[in-house]
Coordinates of C-alpha atoms in Angstrom, one line a residue:
M1 CA -12.2 32.6 232.2
H2 CA -15.8 31.8 231.9
R3 CA -18.2 33.7 229.6
S4 CA -19.4 36.2 232.1
R5 CA -22.1 36.9 229.6
N6 CA -23.6 33.6 230.3
L7 CA -22.3 31.7 233.6
P8 CA -25.1 33.2 236.0
R9 CA -28.0 31.8 233.9
Q10 CA -25.9 28.7 233.4
R11 CA -25.4 28.4 237.4
L12 CA -28.9 28.7 238.0
A13 CA -30.4 27.0 235.4
L14 CA -28.6 23.8 235.7
A15 CA -27.5 23.9 239.4
L16 CA -30.0 20.7 239.8
A17 CA -27.9 18.8 237.7
L18 CA -25.2 18.3 239.8
V19 CA -27.8 17.0 242.8
L20 CA -30.4 14.2 240.3
L21 CA -27.6 13.8 237.6
P22 CA -24.7 12.6 238.9
V23 CA -22.5 11.2 236.3
C24 CA -19.1 9.8 235.9
G25 CA -16.9 12.6 236.7
L26 CA -19.2 14.5 238.8
T27 CA -19.2 12.1 241.9
P28 CA -16.0 12.3 243.7
A29 CA -13.9 9.4 242.3
G30 CA -14.8 9.9 239.0
C31 CA -14.7 7.0 236.6
G32 CA -14.5 3.6 237.9
I33 CA -13.4 4.0 241.0
E34 CA -15.9 1.5 243.5
L35 CA -17.7 4.1 245.8
R36 CA -19.9 2.5 247.7
S37 CA -19.8 -0.7 246.0
A38 CA -21.3 -4.1 247.5
S39 CA -17.6 -5.3 248.6
Q40 CA -14.2 -4.9 249.2
P41 CA -12.2 -6.0 246.3
P42 CA -9.6 -8.6 248.2
P43 CA -5.9 -7.7 248.9
T44 CA -3.9 -8.3 246.0
T45 CA 0.0 -7.8 244.5
E46 CA -1.1 -9.1 241.5
V47 CA -1.8 -6.0 239.2
S48 CA -5.0 -6.2 237.2
S49 CA -5.6 -5.1 233.8
V50 CA -8.2 -4.0 231.2
P51 CA -8.0 -5.6 227.9
S52 CA -7.6 -3.4 225.2
S53 CA -5.5 0.2 225.5
G54 CA -7.5 1.8 222.4
P55 CA -10.9 1.9 221.6
R56 CA -12.1 -1.3 219.5
R57 CA -14.2 -0.5 216.4
L58 CA -18.1 -1.0 216.7
V59 CA -19.5 -0.3 213.3
E60 CA -18.6 1.1 210.1
L61 CA -21.3 4.1 209.6
P62 CA -21.6 6.0 205.9
L63 CA -19.9 9.7 206.3
P64 CA -22.7 12.2 206.6
P65 CA -23.4 14.9 204.0
T66 CA -20.7 17.6 204.5
D67 CA -22.8 20.7 202.9
P68 CA -24.6 23.0 205.9
L69 CA -28.4 23.0 205.5
H70 CA -29.6 26.0 203.8
V71 CA -32.8 27.8 204.9
V72 CA -34.7 30.3 203.9
Q73 CA -36.0 33.5 206.0
G74 CA -38.7 32.5 208.9
Q75 CA -37.9 28.9 207.9
T76 CA -38.0 27.2 211.4
V77 CA -35.3 23.9 212.4
V78 CA -36.1 21.9 215.4
S79 CA -33.1 19.4 217.2
I80 CA -33.9 17.1 219.7
T81 CA -30.7 16.7 221.6
F82 CA -30.3 14.2 224.4
D83 CA -27.4 14.9 227.0
D84 CA -25.5 12.0 228.9
G85 CA -26.1 9.0 228.1
R86 CA -28.7 7.7 230.0
K87 CA -30.2 4.2 229.7
S88 CA -33.6 5.6 229.0
N89 CA -31.9 7.5 225.8
I90 CA -32.1 4.1 223.5
A91 CA -36.4 4.4 224.6
A92 CA -35.9 8.1 223.4
A93 CA -34.4 6.8 219.9
R94 CA -37.0 4.3 219.1
M95 CA -39.8 6.8 220.0
M96 CA -38.0 9.3 217.0
T97 CA -37.5 6.5 214.7
A98 CA -40.8 5.5 215.0
D99 CA -42.0 8.4 213.7
G100 CA -39.7 9.7 211.0
L101 CA -37.1 11.8 213.3
A102 CA -33.4 11.9 213.6
G103 CA -31.9 13.6 216.6
T104 CA -28.5 14.1 218.2
F105 CA -27.0 12.4 221.3
F106 CA -24.4 13.3 223.1
V107 CA -22.2 11.0 225.4
N108 CA -19.6 10.9 227.5
S109 CA -17.3 7.9 226.4
M110 CA -15.9 6.7 229.6
T111 CA -19.8 5.9 230.8
I112 CA -20.8 3.9 228.3
G113 CA -21.5 0.3 229.8
T114 CA -21.4 1.5 233.0
K115 CA -24.2 1.3 235.4
G116 CA -27.4 3.7 234.1
Y117 CA -25.8 4.2 231.1
L118 CA -26.1 3.5 227.1
S119 CA -23.9 0.2 226.4
Q120 CA -21.6 0.4 223.3
A121 CA -25.1 -1.9 221.5
D122 CA -27.1 0.4 222.2
L123 CA -24.8 3.3 220.9
V124 CA -24.6 1.4 217.6
E125 CA -28.4 0.6 217.5
I126 CA -29.0 4.8 218.1
A127 CA -26.0 5.1 215.1
R128 CA -28.3 3.1 212.7
M129 CA -31.1 4.0 212.8
G130 CA -29.7 7.4 211.6
H131 CA -29.4 9.2 215.0
E132 CA -26.2 11.5 215.3
I133 CA -23.7 10.4 218.0
G134 CA -22.1 13.5 219.7
G135 CA -19.5 14.2 221.7
H136 CA -20.0 15.5 225.7
T137 CA -16.1 15.2 227.2
M138 CA -15.1 11.8 228.9
T139 CA -16.6 13.0 231.8
H140 CA -18.5 15.3 232.2
P141 CA -16.5 17.7 234.0
D142 CA -17.1 21.6 234.5
L143 CA -14.8 22.7 231.9
G144 CA -14.6 26.3 232.7
E145 CA -13.1 25.1 236.3
L146 CA -10.4 22.9 234.4
T147 CA -6.8 23.9 233.1
G148 CA -6.3 24.3 229.2
D149 CA -4.2 20.8 229.0
E150 CA -6.7 19.2 230.8
V151 CA -10.0 21.1 228.6
R152 CA -8.2 19.5 225.6
R153 CA -7.7 16.1 226.9
Q154 CA -11.1 15.6 228.3
I155 CA -12.9 17.1 224.9
C156 CA -10.2 15.7 222.3
D157 CA -9.7 12.5 224.2
D158 CA -13.4 11.9 224.4
R159 CA -13.8 12.5 220.5
E160 CA -11.2 10.0 220.0
N161 CA -12.7 7.6 221.6
L162 CA -15.9 8.0 220.2
L163 CA -14.2 8.2 216.4
G164 CA -12.6 4.9 217.2
W165 CA -15.3 3.0 217.8
G166 CA -16.6 4.0 214.0
F167 CA -18.8 6.7 215.1
P168 CA -18.5 10.1 212.9
I169 CA -18.0 12.8 215.7
R170 CA -18.8 16.5 214.4
S171 CA -21.3 18.1 217.2
F172 CA -19.8 19.1 221.0
A173 CA -22.3 20.0 223.9
Y174 CA -21.0 21.9 227.3
P175 CA -21.5 19.7 230.2
F176 CA -23.2 22.4 232.2
A177 CA -23.4 24.7 229.3
S178 CA -20.0 26.0 231.5
A179 CA -17.8 27.0 228.7
S180 CA -14.5 29.0 228.5
T181 CA -12.1 30.5 225.9
D182 CA -9.5 27.3 226.4
A183 CA -12.9 25.4 226.3
E184 CA -14.3 26.6 222.8
T185 CA -10.6 26.2 221.5
A186 CA -10.7 23.3 222.6
V187 CA -13.8 21.9 220.7
R188 CA -12.5 23.7 217.4
Q189 CA -9.2 22.1 218.0
C190 CA -10.2 18.7 218.4
G191 CA -12.1 18.6 215.6
Y192 CA -15.8 19.9 216.3
N193 CA -17.9 21.7 213.7
S194 CA -19.9 22.9 216.5
G195 CA -20.9 23.2 220.2
R196 CA -24.2 23.7 222.3
S197 CA -24.8 26.0 225.1
L198 CA -27.9 26.5 227.2
G199 CA -29.8 29.0 228.6
E200 CA -29.4 32.1 225.9
L201 CA -32.3 32.1 224.3
R202 CA -35.3 32.5 225.9
T203 CA -37.3 29.7 227.6
H204 CA -41.1 29.2 227.5
R205 CA -41.1 27.3 231.2
P206 CA -38.0 28.9 232.7
P207 CA -36.6 27.3 235.9
P208 CA -38.1 27.9 239.0
N209 CA -36.5 29.9 241.6
V210 CA -34.7 32.0 238.9
D211 CA -33.8 36.0 239.4
P212 CA -35.8 37.5 236.3
M213 CA -32.9 39.7 235.4
L214 CA -31.3 36.5 235.2
S215 CA -33.8 34.1 233.2
C216 CA -32.8 35.5 229.5
Q217 CA -36.0 36.5 228.9
D218 CA -35.6 38.8 226.7
C219 CA -33.1 37.0 224.6
A220 CA -33.7 35.7 221.2
L221 CA -36.7 33.1 220.3
A222 CA -34.1 31.2 218.0
E223 CA -30.2 30.9 216.8
V224 CA -29.9 31.9 213.2
V225 CA -28.3 29.5 210.6
P226 CA -25.6 29.7 210.4
P227 CA -24.6 30.6 213.7
A228 CA -22.8 33.5 214.0
D229 CA -20.3 31.5 216.5
P230 CA -20.6 27.5 215.8
M231 CA -18.4 27.1 218.6
Y232 CA -21.2 27.9 221.3
T233 CA -24.4 28.0 219.4
S234 CA -27.6 29.4 222.0
A235 CA -30.4 27.1 222.7
P236 CA -32.7 27.4 225.5
A237 CA -32.5 26.2 229.0
Q238 CA -33.0 22.1 229.4
V239 CA -35.7 20.4 229.3
R240 CA -37.1 19.7 232.7
S241 CA -39.8 17.3 234.1
D242 CA -42.3 19.7 234.7
W243 CA -42.2 20.5 230.9
T244 CA -45.6 19.3 229.1
A245 CA -46.3 18.3 225.4
S246 CA -47.8 21.3 225.5
D247 CA -44.7 23.5 226.9
L248 CA -42.5 21.6 224.5
Q249 CA -44.9 22.4 221.1
Q250 CA -45.1 26.1 222.5
Q251 CA -41.3 26.1 222.9
V252 CA -41.3 25.5 219.5
L253 CA -44.2 27.7 218.2
D254 CA -41.9 29.9 220.0
A255 CA -38.9 30.0 217.6
M256 CA -42.0 29.5 214.6
S257 CA -42.8 33.0 214.7
V258 CA -39.5 34.6 214.5
G259 CA -37.6 31.8 212.2
G260 CA -34.4 30.2 213.0
W261 CA -32.8 26.8 214.8
I262 CA -33.8 25.6 218.0
E263 CA -32.4 23.0 219.9
L264 CA -34.2 21.2 222.6
T265 CA -32.4 19.4 225.3
F266 CA -33.3 16.1 227.1
H267 CA -32.1 14.2 229.6
G268 CA -33.8 10.6 229.9
L269 CA -37.4 9.5 230.1
C270 CA -39.5 8.7 233.2
P271 CA -40.5 6.0 234.1
T272 CA -38.0 4.2 233.7
D273 CA -35.4 6.7 234.6
C274 CA -37.2 9.6 236.9
N275 CA -35.6 13.0 238.5
S276 CA -36.0 16.7 237.9
L277 CA -34.5 17.0 234.6
T278 CA -36.0 13.6 232.6
T279 CA -39.1 13.7 230.8
P280 CA -42.6 11.8 231.4
Q281 CA -42.5 9.5 227.9
T282 CA -46.2 9.9 227.2
E283 CA -45.8 13.6 227.3
F284 CA -42.8 12.8 225.2
G285 CA -44.2 10.7 223.0
D286 CA -47.3 13.3 222.3
F287 CA -44.8 15.9 221.3
L288 CA -42.9 14.1 218.9
A289 CA -46.2 13.3 217.6
W290 CA -47.4 17.0 217.1
L291 CA -43.7 17.3 215.8
A292 CA -43.7 15.0 213.3
G293 CA -47.1 16.6 211.7
Q294 CA -45.4 19.7 211.6
Q295 CA -42.4 18.8 209.4
S296 CA -45.1 16.5 207.6
A297 CA -47.5 19.8 206.5
G298 CA -44.0 21.7 205.7
K299 CA -43.9 23.8 208.6
L300 CA -40.5 23.1 210.0
L301 CA -38.0 20.6 209.7
V302 CA -36.6 18.9 212.0
R303 CA -32.6 17.8 211.7
T304 CA -29.6 16.6 213.6
V305 CA -27.2 19.3 214.4
G306 CA -24.4 17.7 212.5
D307 CA -26.9 18.4 209.7
V308 CA -27.9 21.8 210.5
I309 CA -23.8 23.3 211.1
G310 CA -22.7 20.5 208.1
G311 CA -18.7 20.2 207.7
P312 CA -16.5 17.2 207.4
V313 CA -15.7 14.5 209.7
R314 CA -12.3 15.7 211.1
P315 CA -9.7 13.0 212.1
P316 CA -9.2 12.8 215.8
I317 CA -7.0 14.6 217.6
A318 CA -5.2 13.4 220.8
G319 CA -4.6 15.3 223.5
P320 CA -1.6 16.7 225.4
I321 CA 0.0 13.1 227.3
A322 CA 0.5 14.2 231.0
P323 CA 4.4 13.4 231.5
P324 CA 5.7 11.0 234.4
A325 CA 7.8 12.8 236.7
P326 CA 11.2 12.1 236.2
P327 CA 12.9 9.5 237.8
G328 CA 13.6 10.2 241.5
A329 CA 11.0 13.1 241.6
N330 CA 7.6 12.9 243.4
G331 CA 4.8 12.5 241.3
V332 CA 2.4 13.3 243.7
K333 CA 0.6 17.0 243.5
N334 CA 0.0 18.8 246.5
S335 CA 1.7 15.3 248.2
G336 CA 1.3 17.3 251.6
L337 CA -2.4 19.0 251.4
E338 CA -1.5 22.1 252.2
Q339 CA -3.2 23.5 248.9
L340 CA -6.8 23.9 249.4
S341 CA -10.3 25.2 247.7
D342 CA -13.2 25.3 249.8
G343 CA -11.5 23.6 252.4
S344 CA -10.6 20.7 250.9
P345 CA -6.9 19.2 249.6
V346 CA -6.6 19.9 245.6
C347 CA -6.1 17.4 244.1
W348 CA -7.6 15.0 246.4
L349 CA -10.4 13.2 246.7
Q350 CA -12.5 10.9 249.2
A351 CA -13.8 7.7 248.4
S352 CA -15.3 4.4 250.2
F353 CA -17.3 1.2 249.3
G354 CA -19.3 -0.8 251.2
R355 CA -21.2 -1.1 254.3
N356 CA -19.0 1.9 256.7
R357 CA -19.7 5.6 257.9
P358 CA -16.3 7.2 257.1
E359 CA -15.9 11.1 258.2
F360 CA -12.5 12.5 256.4
S361 CA -11.6 16.1 257.5
L362 CA -8.1 18.0 257.4
S363 CA -6.0 17.9 261.1
S364 CA -3.3 20.3 262.3
D365 CA -1.2 17.6 263.6
S366 CA 0.6 17.0 260.3
H367 CA 4.0 15.7 259.8
G368 CA 5.3 18.4 257.5
G369 CA 4.1 22.0 256.6
T370 CA 0.5 22.3 259.0
T371 CA -1.9 20.2 257.3
A372 CA -2.3 16.6 257.6
G373 CA -5.7 14.3 256.1
R374 CA -8.1 12.5 258.8
L375 CA -9.9 9.6 258.5
I376 CA -12.4 8.3 261.1
M377 CA -14.2 4.9 260.3
R378 CA -17.4 4.1 262.1
D379 CA -20.1 1.3 261.7
Y380 CA -17.7 -0.5 259.9
V381 CA -19.3 -4.0 258.3
D382 CA -17.3 -4.3 255.4
G383 CA -15.4 -2.2 252.3
D384 CA -12.8 0.6 253.1
A385 CA -12.5 4.4 253.1
K386 CA -9.6 6.1 251.6
L387 CA -8.2 9.4 250.4
L388 CA -6.7 9.2 247.1
Q389 CA -5.2 11.8 244.5
S390 CA -8.1 12.7 241.5
T391 CA -9.1 10.4 239.2
D392 CA -8.5 12.7 236.2
L393 CA -6.7 12.8 233.0
G394 CA -3.3 13.7 233.9
H395 CA -4.0 17.2 236.0
C396 CA -3.6 15.7 238.9
A397 CA -3.0 12.0 239.0
P398 CA -0.2 10.7 238.8
S399 CA 1.2 9.7 235.4
V400 CA 3.4 6.5 234.8
S401 CA 5.0 4.9 232.2
P402 CA 4.2 1.1 230.7
G403 CA 7.1 -1.2 232.0
G404 CA 8.1 1.0 234.9
T405 CA 8.8 0.5 238.6
Y406 CA 7.1 2.6 241.2
T407 CA 7.5 3.0 245.0
V408 CA 4.6 4.5 246.9
S409 CA 4.8 6.5 250.5
A410 CA 3.1 8.1 253.1
W411 CA 3.7 9.3 256.9
Y412 CA 1.0 7.9 259.1
K413 CA -0.2 7.1 262.3
S414 CA -3.4 4.9 263.2
T415 CA -5.3 3.1 265.8
A416 CA -6.2 0.5 263.2
P417 CA -4.0 -1.2 260.6
T418 CA -3.8 0.3 256.9
S419 CA -2.6 -0.7 253.9
F420 CA -2.5 1.2 250.3
S421 CA -5.2 1.1 247.6
I422 CA -4.0 1.6 244.2
Q423 CA -6.3 2.5 241.4
F424 CA -5.1 2.7 237.6
R425 CA -6.1 4.4 235.0
H426 CA -6.3 2.7 231.5
G427 CA -5.7 3.0 227.8
L428 CA -9.3 4.4 227.7
G429 CA -9.2 6.4 230.3
R430 CA -10.8 4.1 232.4
W431 CA -10.0 4.1 236.5
A432 CA -10.4 0.7 237.9
Y433 CA -9.5 -0.5 241.4
G434 CA -5.7 -2.1 241.2
L435 CA -4.8 -3.8 244.2
N436 CA -3.9 -3.5 247.7
S437 CA -0.5 -3.7 249.5
P438 CA 0.3 -5.5 252.6
T439 CA -1.0 -4.1 255.6
F440 CA 1.2 -1.6 258.0
P441 CA 0.4 -1.9 262.0
A442 CA -1.7 0.7 264.1
S443 CA 1.3 3.6 265.3
T444 CA 0.9 6.3 267.7
D445 CA 3.8 8.0 266.3
Y446 CA 4.2 9.2 262.7
T447 CA 5.8 6.0 260.9
L448 CA 6.7 5.8 257.1
A449 CA 4.7 3.6 255.2
T450 CA 6.4 2.1 252.3
W451 CA 5.7 0.3 249.2
S452 CA 7.3 -1.4 245.9
L453 CA 4.0 -1.4 243.1
P454 CA 4.1 -4.5 240.6
T455 CA 5.6 -3.4 237.1
M456 CA 3.3 -1.4 235.6
P457 CA 1.2 -3.1 232.9
S458 CA 0.9 -2.0 229.1
D459 CA -2.1 -0.4 228.9
V460 CA -1.7 1.8 232.6
T461 CA -1.4 5.4 231.9
A462 CA -1.5 6.7 235.5
V463 CA -2.1 6.1 239.3
S464 CA -3.7 7.2 242.1
F465 CA -3.2 5.2 245.6
G466 CA -4.2 6.2 249.4
L467 CA -3.6 4.7 252.8
A468 CA -7.3 3.5 253.3
L469 CA -9.0 1.9 256.3
A470 CA -10.7 -1.4 256.6
E471 CA -11.9 -1.6 260.1
N472 CA -12.8 1.0 263.0
G473 CA -10.6 3.2 263.9
E474 CA -8.7 6.8 263.0
L475 CA -6.0 7.1 260.5
I476 CA -4.3 10.4 259.6
A477 CA -1.6 10.4 256.9
D478 CA 0.5 13.4 255.3
D479 CA 3.5 13.6 252.4
Y480 CA 2.4 11.3 250.3
S481 CA 5.0 10.1 247.8
L482 CA 5.3 8.0 244.0
V483 CA 9.0 7.7 243.3
D484 CA 10.1 5.6 239.7
D485 CA 12.6 3.4 241.1
A486 CA 14.5 4.5 237.3
T487 CA 14.1 0.3 236.6
A488 CA 11.7 0.8 234.2
S489 CA 12.5 -0.1 230.6
K490 CA 13.2 3.2 228.8

């Protein structure tokens, strides 16, 4: 369950993030799926492979000191944090370094190197400047909405990736500040020393249109050091684009009036990265200059989250592996699309790319049960559209065994030819387009489409597939299946 004392504030304070800060895992297809890309991958029957089945070490860094920060009564500590690893964070890190300040950058390992996000080289530069790299899950999901095993995969596997790249990972931030008992337990069990919330301290400039009863204006002005609950440290609401340097200064001054710890949460810098949650670069620079002056005058301390909390860099802990279905069993969850949530099939996502206008819906013209999936393609120029199994880390996506052979099938009726589009999850957890099957002809009656996949490469751990339309027409599909042919080397 969500922590009821936090959730209403989190949803109101962070709702804009869902619309204006799309990150890997917020888009329907997750990381690696080719949503709305420029051109269609050519049909092929050769399985693509992504080099390296695990993280490649990028940098050697010294271990940080393990002693927690000691503060005296009334002393104030400020941590500057950035969430999501957006590309403009590299500019922020350089600005902070120029002012002699170190911060914490919470990143999602699956977005690193993708469009709009930091590259691996950026992460190395940030760390070498003395900033802390922290974890923020693999794909930025709402952890309160996930099952226990998927929560642990999101948190543990992300940390394992970042550690494998060479970063000493000690600190975590909850996406959307959404936590649960499972999530807090996983943060601890996966090796983190702390987990940061949002909206638990009084915010100088609260989000607009928030019910005063939910705005936390009666909350404390600063977190205590050490925190009572290090797995859910209190912080004010995230900084938004309408915050000025004066607003940021006042947030710190409010904390200084009582003493304690305040974590300020930024996302990116405008003019290169502009939306409702990114900060004008000039305002950020003015605030840094003021903050550095306050530290030089001995009025406060600026420290990374890890240096405030302290503790060792613990060894990596892998998340639980989702096993493949046994030979002969259907590995597709909710294969008949009967289980719904908010009107959509559980464990399924809508995916498309190219220039076209797909319309997804449900149909009562089912092959089995009462529900089938319907896709109508209009204004087609290129690309395709399809309904796929959710591209997650194991709760929904069908797991496969490297070296195994599998057969995919689905019942369909269509006014246009269709083919299976296959996506693969590789060793680091990243999804990528794999291949397309040969086409199946249009059919007015339900027809079984079936196709044997090539042998799974050694770095492929899961498959997501669906029947696709690559021209104008209507497709109804139901009763999907992925079955181990039991010819895999065991």
